Amino acid sequence: MSNREIADVFYTIADLLEVKGEVIYKILAYRKAADNLVNLSQDVEDLWKEGKLTTIPGVGKAIAEKIEEYLSTGKLEFLEKLKAEVPPSLVEVLRVPDVGPKKAALFWRELGITNMTELEAAARAGKLRTLPGMGEKSEARILAGVEAVSRRSTRIPLGMAWPFAMRILERLREVPGVVAAEAGGSLRRMRATVGDLDLLAAAADSGPVMDAFTSHPEVLKVLARGDTKASVEFRNGMRAQLWVHPPERFGTALVYGTGSKDHNVRLRELALKKKLSLSDQSFLKEDGSEILCATEEEVYEILGLPWIPPELREDRGEIKAARAGKLPRLIEVGDIRAALHAHSTWSDGKLSIKEMALAARERGMRLLAITDHSGSLGVAGGLSIEDLKKQRQEIDAVQKELGDSIILLQGSEVEIRANGSLDFPPEVLAELDIVIASLHTSLRQPRQQVTERLLNAIHSPHVDIIGHPTGRMIPNREGADLDMDAVFAAAVESGLSLEINAHPARLDLDDIHSRRAVELKVPLSINTDAHSAADLDLLHFGVATARRGWVEPQDVINTWEPYRILEWLRSRG
Ligand code: DGT
Ligand code: CA
Ligand code: ZN
């Protein structure tokens, strides 16, 4: 059984509980466990066989037992009972941006709506506006939401696609005669989700690498196979295609296969101005002769451009910038020297403070902020004010032990409550070295309310970073319906930092918002939100998102020397 299938069971449980009106922390616990299952690199089934289910972040005894029951019997009693109480099809309705659990329950009880089709029909018939708390405007928004949701296709989260594709590529590289094997498409451009996996190999003889690809043990079926191109479907449901080109043509092939389509169109226009026709094979001259390019650099050079990093190839002004010599000097993983958002066993993390510090230090971090959850987020074992004092002692002790090899800060990921207030009073926040404020609950509040909530937190003098600002979850949850212009304006005014959460289930801020933040000079912060040592290795997803947003090292506070971060924090009070 795939991790995705198992995760879906828990997403369904969370959704049904939500419609039922269950307390929020339970819902979040299931959803979080599901997110972690989706993003896990090992097979859940293997971990189960090894008796290691509880090593999965977010999976405690109760959830481990449910996974075990599901894997061994193919069913889950708890879920069956829930389905008897709440129509499972009602869960569909929750995917509509403006429909939260309360509204879904209202529509169900008052109008008997149990799925999207019925919701759409009711909205079109003007029945929703007659319900309490509803009006013509909210009805129209819901109708627009229904349309948006039905248009969306199923895309694969980068966090699942990337490690899987890397494993496939490693195998292809081992095939004799293969000179190079690289990702292409949206995968190489590091979009948050990808439609499929595009892979490219360079080999004089395509046969062996094609064989290795189509006979890979994880291939479920071969969809097509030719001399230079094959596509397959893997057991995990992902589809991939492999293009094989001779090494001397690999440059044009890789540019073509990386896209985006719009970027390629621009490149071909530039080529035509030079009386060249650019294809995946070569540049074709008017006299019928070819210019071959083994590398991408040669392709761009012929077009009079410097090499453009794949993350920028979205036709968002990168070619103009390249021509003017004004490409950004994009941030890299190695630029990041501080982890400013991390959890320990004090809340829902897997590692002690010392273990976390060692893991961060091993990865080249010179500063680590322990930012466990605050009290009200029940799921995450949030800290009380009393706990904070004890935790400070432990942090001090670990700091002493490790010397100045890594600077430790005590922080908190403070919950922004549904009413906009923060979970700790100002005098407690003032004592902390760093404060992250995050939304985790009531994300479906109306635009104005949820925006006000965030603005409140931004204007608090003690908050330094807004964690995962929109609260989106890939691929299941839209972010809150925030007025981002207002959020950016408030951030500029307060001088705080907005996070690019590097966890592949979040990537929040996204690329577009990150770029806007840079334009407005809002300091960014790239954090893994680590709950384990392995989570620290997710940093590259956040960095890739930043790169897609044209972010340079100086735009990100995590690149600063520790003393500068400390100064910045002190200056914020
Ligand atoms: P995806 O899979 O929906 O996340 O998006 P992409 O960008 O990976 O697009 P896909 O898989 O349809 O095609 C892979 C690459 O192939 C794409 O990035 C550029 C290239 N390509 C596909 N169709 C065209 C086309 O019509 N013209 C050009 N120039 N390139 C194309
Ligand atoms: Ca693709
Ligand atoms: Zn966190």
Coordinates of C-alpha atoms and ligand atoms in Angstrom, one line a residue:
M1 CA 0.0 0.0 0.0
S2 CA 1.4 3.4 -0.9
N3 CA 2.2 6.1 1.7
R4 CA -0.3 8.3 -0.1
E5 CA -3.1 5.8 0.3
I6 CA -2.5 5.5 4.0
A7 CA -2.2 9.3 4.4
D8 CA -5.5 9.7 2.6
V9 CA -7.2 7.6 5.4
F10 CA -6.0 10.2 7.9
Y11 CA -6.9 13.2 5.8
T12 CA -10.4 11.7 5.5
I13 CA -10.6 11.2 9.3
A14 CA -9.5 14.7 9.9
D15 CA -12.0 16.1 7.4
L16 CA -14.9 14.1 8.8
L17 CA -14.0 15.1 12.4
E18 CA -13.9 18.7 11.2
V19 CA -17.4 18.5 9.8
K20 CA -18.5 16.8 13.0
G21 CA -17.2 19.8 14.9
E22 CA -14.6 17.9 16.8
V23 CA -12.0 19.9 18.9
I24 CA -9.4 21.4 16.6
Y25 CA -6.3 19.7 18.1
K26 CA -7.5 16.3 17.3
I27 CA -8.2 17.3 13.7
L28 CA -4.7 18.9 13.4
A29 CA -3.1 15.8 14.8
Y30 CA -4.5 13.6 12.1
R31 CA -3.8 16.1 9.4
K32 CA -0.2 16.6 10.5
A33 CA 0.4 12.8 10.7
A34 CA -1.0 12.5 7.1
D35 CA 1.2 15.3 5.9
N36 CA 4.2 13.6 7.4
L37 CA 3.2 10.3 5.8
V38 CA 2.9 11.9 2.4
N39 CA 6.4 13.4 2.7
L40 CA 8.1 10.4 4.1
S41 CA 11.0 9.0 2.1
Q42 CA 10.6 5.4 3.4
D43 CA 7.7 3.1 2.9
V44 CA 5.2 3.2 5.8
E45 CA 4.6 -0.5 5.2
D46 CA 8.4 -1.2 5.7
L47 CA 8.5 0.8 8.9
W48 CA 5.4 -1.0 10.2
K49 CA 7.1 -4.4 9.5
E50 CA 10.2 -3.1 11.4
G51 CA 8.0 -2.0 14.3
K52 CA 9.2 1.6 13.7
L53 CA 5.9 3.4 13.0
T54 CA 6.3 5.8 15.9
T55 CA 9.6 7.1 14.5
I56 CA 7.5 8.9 11.9
P57 CA 7.1 12.6 13.0
G58 CA 3.5 13.2 14.3
V59 CA 2.8 9.5 14.7
G60 CA 2.2 8.5 18.3
K61 CA 0.8 5.3 19.7
A62 CA -2.8 5.9 18.8
I63 CA -2.1 6.8 15.2
A64 CA 0.5 3.9 14.9
E65 CA -2.2 1.5 16.0
K66 CA -4.6 2.8 13.4
I67 CA -1.9 2.4 10.7
E68 CA -1.3 -1.1 11.9
E69 CA -5.0 -1.9 11.8
Y70 CA -5.4 -0.5 8.3
L71 CA -2.4 -2.3 6.9
S72 CA -3.2 -5.6 8.4
T73 CA -7.0 -5.6 7.8
G74 CA -7.4 -3.1 4.9
K75 CA -10.0 -1.4 7.1
L76 CA -10.3 1.0 10.0
E77 CA -13.1 0.6 12.4
F78 CA -12.8 4.2 13.6
L79 CA -13.2 5.5 10.0
E80 CA -16.1 3.2 9.3
K81 CA -18.0 4.6 12.3
L82 CA -17.3 8.1 11.3
K83 CA -18.6 7.5 7.8
A84 CA -21.8 6.2 9.3
E85 CA -22.2 9.5 11.2
V86 CA -21.2 12.0 8.5
P87 CA -21.7 11.5 4.8
P88 CA -18.1 11.1 3.4
S89 CA -19.0 12.9 0.3
L90 CA -19.5 16.0 2.4
V91 CA -15.7 16.2 2.6
E92 CA -15.6 17.3 -1.0
V93 CA -17.5 20.4 -0.1
L94 CA -14.7 21.4 2.4
R95 CA -12.3 21.8 -0.5
V96 CA -14.2 24.9 -1.6
P97 CA -12.2 27.9 -0.3
D98 CA -15.1 29.7 1.4
V99 CA -16.6 26.6 2.9
G100 CA -15.4 25.6 6.4
P101 CA -16.7 22.8 8.5
K102 CA -19.4 24.9 10.1
K103 CA -20.9 26.0 6.8
A104 CA -20.6 22.4 5.4
A105 CA -22.6 21.2 8.4
L106 CA -25.1 23.9 8.0
F107 CA -25.6 23.2 4.3
W108 CA -26.0 19.5 5.1
R109 CA -28.5 19.9 7.8
E110 CA -30.6 22.7 6.3
L111 CA -30.5 21.7 2.6
G112 CA -29.3 18.1 2.6
I113 CA -26.2 19.0 0.6
T114 CA -23.7 16.2 0.7
N115 CA -21.4 16.8 -2.3
M116 CA -20.1 19.4 -4.7
T117 CA -22.7 18.8 -7.4
E118 CA -25.5 19.5 -4.9
L119 CA -23.6 22.5 -3.5
E120 CA -23.3 23.9 -7.0
A121 CA -26.9 23.3 -7.8
A122 CA -28.0 25.0 -4.5
A123 CA -25.8 28.0 -5.1
R124 CA -27.1 28.4 -8.7
A125 CA -30.7 28.1 -7.5
G126 CA -30.0 30.9 -4.9
K127 CA -30.8 28.7 -2.0
L128 CA -27.6 29.3 0.0
R129 CA -28.3 33.0 0.5
T130 CA -31.4 32.2 2.5
L131 CA -29.4 30.5 5.3
P132 CA -28.3 32.2 8.5
G133 CA -25.0 34.1 8.1
M134 CA -25.2 33.8 4.3
G135 CA -26.0 36.4 1.6
E136 CA -25.8 37.0 -2.1
K137 CA -22.1 37.8 -2.0
S138 CA -21.0 34.8 0.0
E139 CA -23.2 32.6 -2.3
A140 CA -21.4 34.0 -5.3
R141 CA -18.0 33.4 -3.8
I142 CA -18.9 29.8 -3.0
L143 CA -20.0 29.3 -6.6
A144 CA -16.7 30.7 -7.9
G145 CA -14.9 28.4 -5.4
V146 CA -16.8 25.3 -6.7
E147 CA -15.7 26.2 -10.2
A148 CA -12.1 26.7 -9.2
V149 CA -11.9 23.4 -7.3
S150 CA -13.4 21.4 -10.1
R151 CA -10.8 22.9 -12.5
R152 CA -7.9 21.9 -10.4
S153 CA -6.1 18.7 -11.5
T154 CA -4.1 16.3 -9.4
R155 CA -0.5 17.4 -9.2
I156 CA 2.3 15.8 -7.3
P157 CA 3.9 17.7 -4.4
L158 CA 7.5 18.5 -5.1
G159 CA 8.4 16.9 -1.8
M160 CA 7.3 13.5 -3.0
A161 CA 8.4 13.9 -6.6
W162 CA 11.9 15.1 -6.0
P163 CA 13.4 12.4 -3.8
F164 CA 11.7 9.7 -5.9
A165 CA 13.0 11.2 -9.2
M166 CA 16.5 11.5 -7.7
R167 CA 16.5 7.7 -6.9
I168 CA 15.4 6.9 -10.5
L169 CA 18.1 9.3 -11.9
E170 CA 20.8 7.6 -9.7
R171 CA 20.0 4.3 -11.3
L172 CA 20.0 5.7 -14.8
R173 CA 23.4 7.2 -14.2
E174 CA 24.8 3.7 -13.3
V175 CA 23.9 2.4 -16.7
P176 CA 27.0 1.9 -18.9
G177 CA 27.3 4.5 -21.6
V178 CA 25.2 7.1 -19.8
V179 CA 27.1 10.4 -19.6
A180 CA 24.5 12.4 -17.8
A181 CA 21.0 12.0 -16.4
E182 CA 19.1 15.0 -15.2
A183 CA 15.6 16.2 -14.2
G184 CA 13.8 18.5 -16.6
G185 CA 10.4 20.1 -16.6
S186 CA 8.7 21.6 -13.6
L187 CA 10.6 19.2 -11.5
R188 CA 13.9 20.9 -12.4
R189 CA 12.4 24.3 -12.1
M190 CA 11.3 23.3 -8.6
R191 CA 7.7 24.2 -8.8
A192 CA 5.8 23.4 -5.6
T193 CA 3.8 20.7 -7.5
V194 CA 4.6 18.9 -10.7
G195 CA 2.4 17.3 -13.2
D196 CA 4.8 14.5 -14.1
L197 CA 8.5 13.7 -13.9
D198 CA 10.5 14.7 -17.0
L199 CA 13.9 13.0 -17.1
L200 CA 16.7 13.4 -19.7
A201 CA 19.7 11.2 -20.3
A202 CA 22.8 11.6 -22.5
A203 CA 24.0 8.5 -24.1
A204 CA 25.3 7.6 -27.5
D205 CA 23.3 4.4 -27.6
S206 CA 19.8 4.8 -26.1
G207 CA 18.9 1.1 -25.8
P208 CA 20.5 0.2 -22.4
V209 CA 19.2 3.3 -20.6
M210 CA 15.7 2.9 -22.1
D211 CA 15.8 -0.7 -20.9
A212 CA 16.9 0.3 -17.4
F213 CA 14.1 2.9 -17.3
T214 CA 11.2 0.7 -18.5
S215 CA 12.2 -2.3 -16.5
H216 CA 12.8 -0.4 -13.2
P217 CA 11.3 -2.4 -10.4
E218 CA 8.9 0.4 -9.4
V219 CA 7.4 0.7 -12.9
L220 CA 3.8 -0.5 -13.0
K221 CA 3.2 -0.1 -16.7
V222 CA 5.1 1.2 -19.7
L223 CA 2.8 3.7 -21.5
A224 CA 5.0 4.2 -24.6
R225 CA 8.4 3.3 -25.8
G226 CA 10.3 4.6 -28.8
D227 CA 14.0 4.9 -29.6
T228 CA 14.5 8.2 -27.9
K229 CA 11.5 8.6 -25.7
A230 CA 9.6 6.4 -23.2
S231 CA 6.9 7.1 -20.7
V232 CA 5.9 4.9 -17.7
E233 CA 3.6 4.9 -14.7
F234 CA 5.1 3.9 -11.4
R235 CA 3.4 2.0 -8.6
N236 CA 3.1 5.2 -6.6
G237 CA 0.9 6.6 -9.3
M238 CA 3.5 9.1 -10.7
R239 CA 4.1 9.2 -14.4
A240 CA 7.5 9.9 -15.9
Q241 CA 9.0 10.3 -19.3
L242 CA 12.6 9.9 -20.3
W243 CA 14.2 11.5 -23.3
V244 CA 17.6 10.1 -24.5
H245 CA 19.9 12.2 -26.6
P246 CA 23.5 11.8 -27.8
P247 CA 25.9 13.7 -25.5
E248 CA 26.8 16.3 -28.1
R249 CA 23.2 17.4 -28.3
F250 CA 22.4 17.3 -24.6
G251 CA 22.5 21.0 -24.1
T252 CA 19.7 21.8 -26.5
A253 CA 17.8 18.8 -25.2
L254 CA 18.0 19.9 -21.6
V255 CA 17.0 23.4 -22.3
Y256 CA 14.0 22.2 -24.3
G257 CA 13.0 19.6 -21.7
T258 CA 13.3 22.0 -18.8
G259 CA 11.0 24.6 -20.1
S260 CA 8.9 26.3 -19.2
K261 CA 7.1 26.3 -22.4
D262 CA 6.8 30.1 -22.3
H263 CA 10.6 30.4 -21.6
N264 CA 11.3 28.2 -24.6
V265 CA 9.1 30.2 -26.9
R266 CA 11.1 33.3 -26.0
L267 CA 14.4 31.5 -26.6
R268 CA 13.2 30.4 -30.0
E269 CA 12.2 34.0 -30.9
L270 CA 15.7 35.2 -30.0
A271 CA 17.1 32.4 -32.1
L272 CA 15.0 33.4 -35.1
K273 CA 16.4 36.9 -34.9
K274 CA 19.8 35.3 -35.5
K275 CA 18.3 33.3 -38.3
L276 CA 18.6 30.1 -36.3
S277 CA 15.9 27.6 -35.6
L278 CA 16.2 26.2 -32.1
S279 CA 14.9 22.7 -31.3
D280 CA 15.7 20.0 -28.8
Q281 CA 18.2 18.7 -31.3
S282 CA 20.3 21.7 -32.3
F283 CA 20.3 25.2 -33.8
L284 CA 19.5 24.8 -37.4
K285 CA 21.0 27.3 -39.8
E286 CA 19.3 28.6 -42.9
D287 CA 21.7 26.6 -45.1
G288 CA 20.6 23.4 -43.4
S289 CA 23.7 22.9 -41.3
E290 CA 23.5 22.4 -37.5
I291 CA 25.1 23.9 -34.5
L292 CA 25.2 21.3 -31.7
C293 CA 25.4 22.2 -28.0
A294 CA 26.6 19.7 -25.4
T295 CA 25.8 22.0 -22.6
E296 CA 23.1 24.5 -21.7
E297 CA 25.7 27.3 -21.3
E298 CA 26.5 27.0 -25.0
V299 CA 22.8 27.3 -26.0
Y300 CA 22.4 30.5 -24.0
E301 CA 25.8 31.8 -25.2
I302 CA 24.7 31.5 -28.9
L303 CA 21.6 33.5 -28.0
G304 CA 23.8 36.1 -26.4
L305 CA 22.7 35.3 -22.9
P306 CA 24.4 34.1 -19.7
W307 CA 23.1 30.8 -18.4
I308 CA 19.8 31.2 -16.7
P309 CA 19.1 29.1 -13.6
P310 CA 16.1 26.7 -14.1
E311 CA 14.1 28.1 -11.2
L312 CA 13.9 31.4 -13.2
R313 CA 12.7 30.0 -16.5
E314 CA 9.1 30.9 -16.2
D315 CA 9.0 33.9 -18.6
R316 CA 8.7 36.3 -15.7
G317 CA 11.3 38.8 -17.0
E318 CA 14.3 36.5 -16.7
I319 CA 15.4 36.9 -20.4
K320 CA 15.2 40.7 -20.3
A321 CA 17.2 40.6 -17.0
A322 CA 19.7 38.2 -18.6
R323 CA 20.2 40.4 -21.6
A324 CA 20.8 43.4 -19.4
G325 CA 23.2 41.5 -17.2
K326 CA 20.8 41.9 -14.3
L327 CA 20.0 38.4 -13.3
P328 CA 19.8 38.0 -9.6
R329 CA 22.6 36.3 -7.7
L330 CA 20.3 33.7 -6.4
I331 CA 20.5 32.4 -2.8
E332 CA 21.9 28.9 -2.3
V333 CA 21.6 26.4 0.5
G334 CA 25.2 27.1 1.6
D335 CA 24.3 30.8 2.3
I336 CA 22.0 29.8 5.1
R337 CA 23.8 29.7 8.5
A338 CA 20.9 30.0 10.9
A339 CA 17.9 27.8 11.7
L340 CA 15.3 30.1 13.1
H341 CA 12.3 27.8 13.4
A342 CA 12.8 24.4 15.0
H343 CA 10.9 22.2 17.5
S344 CA 12.2 19.9 20.3
T345 CA 10.6 17.3 22.5
W346 CA 9.4 20.2 24.6
S347 CA 6.5 20.3 22.1
D348 CA 6.0 18.0 19.2
G349 CA 9.6 17.6 18.0
K350 CA 11.5 14.2 18.0
L351 CA 14.8 15.5 19.4
S352 CA 16.0 17.0 22.6
I353 CA 17.4 20.5 22.5
K354 CA 21.0 19.1 22.6
E355 CA 20.3 16.6 19.8
M356 CA 18.7 19.3 17.7
A357 CA 21.7 21.6 18.3
L358 CA 24.1 18.9 17.3
A359 CA 22.1 18.1 14.2
A360 CA 22.0 21.8 13.2
R361 CA 25.7 22.3 13.8
E362 CA 26.5 19.2 11.7
R363 CA 24.7 20.9 8.9
G364 CA 26.8 24.0 9.1
M365 CA 24.4 26.1 11.2
R366 CA 25.9 28.7 13.5
L367 CA 22.7 29.6 15.2
L368 CA 19.6 27.7 16.2
A369 CA 16.4 29.0 17.6
I370 CA 14.3 26.5 19.5
T371 CA 10.8 27.7 18.8
D372 CA 8.4 25.2 20.3
H373 CA 4.6 25.7 20.2
S374 CA 2.7 27.8 22.7
G375 CA 0.0 26.5 25.0
S376 CA -3.2 26.6 23.0
L377 CA -2.1 24.4 20.2
G378 CA -3.0 21.2 22.1
V379 CA -1.9 18.9 19.3
A380 CA 1.7 20.0 19.5
G381 CA 2.0 19.7 23.3
G382 CA 2.4 23.5 23.5
L383 CA 4.4 25.0 26.4
S384 CA 3.0 26.8 29.4
I385 CA 4.7 30.0 30.8
E386 CA 6.1 27.8 33.5
D387 CA 7.5 25.3 30.9
L388 CA 9.2 28.2 29.2
K389 CA 11.2 29.0 32.3
K390 CA 12.4 25.4 32.7
Q391 CA 13.2 25.2 29.0
R392 CA 15.4 28.3 29.3
Q393 CA 17.5 26.5 31.9
E394 CA 18.0 23.6 29.6
I395 CA 18.9 25.8 26.7
D396 CA 21.4 27.6 28.9
A397 CA 22.9 24.3 30.0
V398 CA 23.3 23.0 26.5
Q399 CA 24.8 26.3 25.4
K400 CA 27.4 26.0 28.1
E401 CA 28.2 22.5 27.0
L402 CA 28.6 23.3 23.3
G403 CA 30.4 26.6 23.8
D404 CA 30.1 29.1 21.0
S405 CA 30.2 26.5 18.2
I406 CA 26.5 27.2 17.8
I407 CA 24.5 30.0 19.3
L408 CA 21.2 28.8 20.8
L409 CA 18.2 31.0 21.2
Q410 CA 15.0 30.5 23.1
G411 CA 12.0 31.3 21.0
S412 CA 8.4 30.3 20.7
E413 CA 6.1 29.6 17.8
V414 CA 3.2 31.5 19.3
E415 CA -0.3 30.7 18.2
I416 CA -2.3 33.5 16.7
R417 CA -5.7 32.7 18.2
A418 CA -8.9 32.8 16.3
N419 CA -9.7 36.2 17.8
G420 CA -6.3 37.6 16.7
S421 CA -4.7 37.7 20.1
L422 CA -1.4 35.9 20.8
D423 CA -1.1 32.9 23.0
F424 CA 1.4 34.5 25.5
P425 CA 1.1 37.9 27.1
P426 CA 3.5 40.7 26.0
E427 CA 5.7 40.4 29.2
V428 CA 6.3 36.7 28.4
L429 CA 7.1 37.4 24.7
A430 CA 9.5 40.1 25.8
E431 CA 11.6 37.6 27.7
L432 CA 12.1 35.3 24.6
D433 CA 15.0 35.8 22.3
I434 CA 12.9 35.4 19.2
V435 CA 9.2 35.1 18.5
I436 CA 7.5 33.5 15.6
A437 CA 3.7 34.0 15.3
S438 CA 1.8 31.5 13.2
L439 CA -1.8 30.7 12.2
H440 CA -2.7 27.1 12.5
T441 CA -6.4 27.1 13.2
S442 CA -9.5 28.8 11.8
L443 CA -7.9 29.4 8.5
R444 CA -11.2 29.5 6.7
Q445 CA -12.3 32.8 8.4
P446 CA -13.5 35.4 6.0
R447 CA -10.8 37.5 4.3
Q448 CA -11.1 40.6 6.4
Q449 CA -11.2 38.7 9.7
V450 CA -8.3 36.4 9.0
T451 CA -6.3 39.3 7.6
E452 CA -6.9 41.4 10.6
R453 CA -5.8 38.5 12.7
L454 CA -2.5 38.4 11.0
L455 CA -2.1 42.2 11.0
N456 CA -2.6 42.1 14.8
A457 CA 0.3 39.7 15.1
I458 CA 2.5 41.7 12.7
H459 CA 1.9 44.8 14.7
S460 CA 2.9 43.2 18.0
P461 CA 6.3 44.7 18.9
H462 CA 7.5 41.3 20.2
V463 CA 6.9 39.3 17.0
D464 CA 10.0 38.9 14.8
I465 CA 8.8 36.4 12.2
I466 CA 5.5 35.4 10.8
G467 CA 5.7 31.6 10.3
H468 CA 4.2 30.0 7.1
P469 CA 2.1 33.1 6.5
T470 CA -0.8 31.8 4.5
G471 CA -1.1 28.4 6.2
R472 CA -1.5 26.5 2.9
M473 CA -0.9 22.8 2.9
I474 CA 0.3 21.1 -0.3
P475 CA -1.7 19.5 -2.0
N476 CA -4.8 19.6 0.2
R477 CA -5.4 23.0 1.6
E478 CA -5.6 26.4 0.1
G479 CA -4.0 29.1 2.3
A480 CA -6.1 31.5 4.2
D481 CA -7.9 34.1 2.1
L482 CA -5.4 36.9 3.1
D483 CA -5.2 40.3 1.7
M484 CA -1.5 39.9 1.0
D485 CA -1.0 43.6 0.0
A486 CA -2.1 44.6 3.5
V487 CA 0.1 41.9 5.0
F488 CA 3.1 43.2 3.1
A489 CA 2.4 46.8 3.9
A490 CA 2.1 45.9 7.6
A491 CA 5.4 43.9 7.4
V492 CA 7.2 46.8 5.8
E493 CA 5.9 49.1 8.6
S494 CA 6.9 46.8 11.4
G495 CA 10.1 45.6 9.9
L496 CA 9.5 42.0 10.9
S497 CA 10.4 39.0 8.7
L498 CA 8.1 36.8 6.7
E499 CA 9.0 33.2 6.5
I500 CA 9.4 31.0 3.5
N501 CA 8.6 27.7 5.3
A502 CA 10.8 25.1 3.6
H503 CA 8.7 22.1 4.4
P504 CA 7.6 20.8 1.1
A505 CA 4.0 20.5 2.4
R506 CA 4.1 24.3 2.9
L507 CA 6.5 26.3 0.7
D508 CA 4.8 29.3 2.2
L509 CA 5.4 32.1 1.3
D510 CA 5.3 30.8 -2.3
D511 CA 7.5 32.0 -5.1
I512 CA 5.3 34.9 -6.2
H513 CA 4.8 36.2 -2.7
S514 CA 8.5 35.9 -2.0
R515 CA 9.4 38.0 -5.0
R516 CA 6.9 40.6 -3.9
A517 CA 8.5 40.6 -0.5
V518 CA 11.9 41.2 -2.1
E519 CA 10.6 44.1 -4.1
L520 CA 9.1 45.7 -1.0
K521 CA 12.3 45.0 1.0
V522 CA 10.5 42.9 3.6
P523 CA 13.2 40.7 5.2
L524 CA 12.6 37.1 4.4
S525 CA 13.5 34.1 6.6
I526 CA 13.9 30.6 5.2
N527 CA 13.2 27.9 7.8
T528 CA 12.7 24.2 7.9
D529 CA 10.4 24.2 10.9
A530 CA 12.3 21.0 11.8
H531 CA 10.7 18.5 14.1
S532 CA 13.5 16.0 13.5
A533 CA 17.1 15.9 12.2
A534 CA 15.9 14.7 8.8
D535 CA 13.6 17.8 8.5
L536 CA 16.7 20.0 8.5
D537 CA 17.6 18.5 5.2
L538 CA 14.4 19.9 3.6
L539 CA 16.0 23.3 3.5
H540 CA 16.7 23.1 -0.2
F541 CA 13.0 23.1 -1.0
G542 CA 12.6 26.4 0.8
V543 CA 15.7 27.8 -0.9
A544 CA 14.4 26.6 -4.3
T545 CA 11.1 28.4 -3.6
A546 CA 13.1 31.5 -2.8
R547 CA 15.1 31.2 -6.0
R548 CA 11.9 31.0 -7.9
G549 CA 11.1 34.3 -6.2
W550 CA 14.4 35.9 -7.4
V551 CA 15.6 36.0 -3.8
E552 CA 19.3 36.9 -3.2
P553 CA 21.3 36.1 0.0
Q554 CA 21.0 39.5 1.5
D555 CA 17.2 39.4 1.4
V556 CA 17.2 36.5 3.9
I557 CA 18.0 37.0 7.6
N558 CA 19.2 33.4 7.9
T559 CA 22.3 34.3 5.8
W560 CA 23.5 36.8 8.4
E561 CA 26.3 36.3 10.8
P562 CA 25.0 35.4 14.3
Y563 CA 26.0 38.7 15.8
R564 CA 23.9 40.5 13.1
I565 CA 20.9 38.4 13.8
L566 CA 21.2 39.1 17.5
E567 CA 21.5 42.8 16.9
W568 CA 18.5 42.8 14.7
L569 CA 16.5 40.9 17.3
R570 CA 17.6 43.2 20.1
S571 CA 16.7 46.2 18.0
R572 CA 13.2 44.9 17.7
G573 CA 12.8 44.7 21.4
Ligands
DGT1 P1 4.0 20.1 -15.4 O1 4.5 18.7 -15.8 O2 2.6 20.3 -15.7 O3 4.3 20.4 -14.0 O4 4.8 21.2 -16.3 P2 6.1 21.1 -17.2 O5 6.7 22.4 -17.3 O6 7.0 20.0 -16.7 O7 5.5 20.7 -18.6 P3 5.4 19.4 -19.4 O8 5.6 18.2 -18.5 O9 4.1 19.4 -20.2 O10 6.6 19.4 -20.4 C1 7.9 19.2 -20.0 C2 8.8 20.2 -20.7 O11 8.8 20.0 -22.1 C3 8.4 21.6 -20.6 O12 8.9 22.2 -19.4 C4 8.9 22.3 -21.8 C5 8.8 21.2 -22.8 N1 7.7 21.4 -23.7 C6 6.5 20.7 -23.5 N2 5.6 21.1 -24.5 C7 6.3 22.1 -25.2 C8 5.9 22.9 -26.3 O13 4.8 22.8 -26.8 N3 6.9 23.7 -26.7 C9 8.1 23.8 -26.2 N4 9.0 24.7 -26.6 N5 8.4 23.1 -25.2 C10 7.5 22.2 -24.7
CA2 CA 6.4 17.8 -16.4
ZN3 ZN 6.7 25.2 13.6

